[in-house]
Short mmCIF file of C-alpha atoms in Angstrom, two decimals:
data_model
loop_
_atom_site.label_atom_id
_atom_site.label_comp_id
_atom_site.label_asym_id
_atom_site.label_seq_id
_atom_site.Cartn_x
_atom_site.Cartn_y
_atom_site.Cartn_z
CA MET A 1 -50.98 13.03 3.30
CA LEU A 2 -47.83 12.88 1.25
CA GLY A 3 -44.44 13.79 2.57
CA LEU A 4 -41.47 14.61 0.41
CA GLN A 5 -37.93 14.69 1.61
CA THR A 6 -35.12 15.95 -0.54
CA GLY A 7 -31.54 15.07 0.20
CA PHE A 8 -28.62 16.89 -1.22
CA GLY A 9 -25.53 14.82 -1.90
CA GLN A 10 -22.34 15.90 -0.28
CA ILE A 11 -19.17 15.91 -2.32
CA LEU A 12 -16.58 14.00 -0.36
CA ASP A 13 -13.04 15.32 -0.37
CA PRO A 14 -11.33 13.16 2.27
CA VAL A 15 -7.78 13.78 1.05
CA LYS A 16 -6.09 17.17 0.93
CA TRP A 17 -2.88 17.51 -1.08
CA SER A 18 0.01 19.90 -0.59
CA PHE A 19 3.21 20.34 -2.56
CA SER A 20 6.72 21.52 -1.77
CA THR A 21 10.20 21.39 -3.26
CA GLU A 22 13.53 20.67 -1.63
CA LYS A 23 16.88 21.50 -3.21
CA VAL A 24 19.25 18.52 -3.03
CA ASN A 25 22.12 20.17 -4.93
CA ASP A 26 22.56 22.54 -7.89
CA GLN A 27 21.15 19.97 -10.32
CA GLU A 28 18.68 17.91 -8.27
CA TYR A 29 15.46 18.68 -6.44
CA ASN A 30 12.90 16.64 -4.52
CA LEU A 31 9.26 17.23 -5.39
CA LYS A 32 7.18 16.41 -2.30
CA PHE A 33 3.48 15.60 -2.57
CA THR A 34 1.84 15.23 0.86
CA ALA A 35 -1.63 13.79 1.36
CA THR A 36 -3.48 14.59 4.60
CA ILE A 37 -6.17 11.94 4.99
CA GLU A 38 -9.39 12.19 7.03
CA PRO A 39 -10.12 9.44 9.59
CA GLY A 40 -11.64 6.31 8.07
CA TRP A 41 -10.12 6.96 4.66
CA TYR A 42 -6.93 5.68 3.02
CA VAL A 43 -4.57 6.39 0.16
CA TYR A 44 -3.27 3.26 -1.56
CA SER A 45 0.37 2.61 -2.40
CA GLN A 46 1.72 3.11 -5.91
CA PHE A 47 3.04 -0.43 -5.77
CA LEU A 48 0.12 -2.87 -5.58
CA GLU A 49 0.18 -6.43 -6.87
CA GLY A 50 -2.39 -7.48 -9.44
CA GLU A 51 -5.03 -5.52 -11.28
CA ASP A 52 -8.15 -6.65 -9.42
CA GLY A 53 -7.64 -4.55 -6.30
CA PRO A 54 -7.88 -0.90 -5.39
CA ILE A 55 -6.63 1.82 -7.71
CA PRO A 56 -3.01 2.59 -6.81
CA THR A 57 -1.80 6.15 -6.36
CA SER A 58 -0.10 7.36 -9.52
CA PHE A 59 1.76 10.42 -10.69
CA ASN A 60 1.93 11.55 -14.30
CA PHE A 61 4.62 14.01 -15.27
CA ASP A 62 4.64 15.73 -18.65
CA GLU A 63 7.87 15.21 -20.53
CA SER A 64 10.10 18.26 -20.55
CA ASP A 65 13.49 19.38 -21.78
CA HIS A 66 13.87 21.22 -18.46
CA PHE A 67 14.03 18.21 -16.13
CA GLU A 68 14.22 14.42 -15.97
CA LEU A 69 12.86 12.04 -13.37
CA VAL A 70 15.39 10.23 -11.21
CA GLY A 71 13.91 6.85 -10.23
CA LYS A 72 10.36 6.44 -8.99
CA ALA A 73 8.51 8.37 -6.31
CA VAL A 74 9.31 7.15 -2.79
CA GLU A 75 6.52 6.68 -0.22
CA ASN A 76 7.04 7.81 3.37
CA SER A 77 4.50 7.54 6.18
CA ASP A 78 4.36 6.68 9.87
CA HIS A 79 0.84 5.37 9.21
CA ARG A 80 1.56 2.62 6.67
CA LYS A 81 -0.75 -0.39 6.88
CA GLU A 82 0.09 -3.60 5.07
CA GLY A 83 -1.77 -6.89 5.02
CA HIS A 84 -4.59 -8.95 3.61
CA ASP A 85 -7.68 -6.94 2.67
CA PRO A 86 -10.80 -9.14 2.70
CA MET A 87 -12.70 -6.80 0.38
CA PHE A 88 -10.15 -7.25 -2.39
CA ASP A 89 -8.94 -10.69 -1.21
CA MET A 90 -5.32 -9.65 -1.65
CA ASN A 91 -2.42 -8.13 0.25
CA ILE A 92 -2.33 -4.36 -0.04
CA VAL A 93 -0.39 -1.39 1.26
CA LYS A 94 -2.36 1.70 2.26
CA PHE A 95 -1.77 4.85 4.26
CA ALA A 96 -3.91 6.52 6.94
CA GLU A 97 -3.61 10.07 8.33
CA SER A 98 -0.79 11.24 6.03
CA VAL A 99 1.73 10.11 3.45
CA THR A 100 4.42 11.95 1.50
CA PHE A 101 5.49 10.91 -1.98
CA THR A 102 8.91 12.24 -2.98
CA GLN A 103 10.03 12.34 -6.62
CA LYS A 104 13.62 13.34 -7.34
CA ILE A 105 14.28 15.29 -10.54
CA LYS A 106 17.41 16.47 -12.29
CA VAL A 107 17.33 19.90 -13.95
#
């Protein structure tokens, strides 16, 4: 007797992103990108040391005559974890549960 079992892969989507804007003044706005992260998963910082570790979070903005970036995106989370990661054998910064990245722009 021969048995056959078929498994269907599940597409994992452990991070949900949302976006909002906040007016700072007549010429500046904050673009807010918020990641809601499922338990057991993490989003890595934009600012990681070295190139042999996890892939850092990054944002790519198309150049425009309508706005300019002011500085780099700022990370804000109550669930920031920093320390040595044995898998990558390096110090890393990662976020659990949620993190908001805020990029200021000038219009």
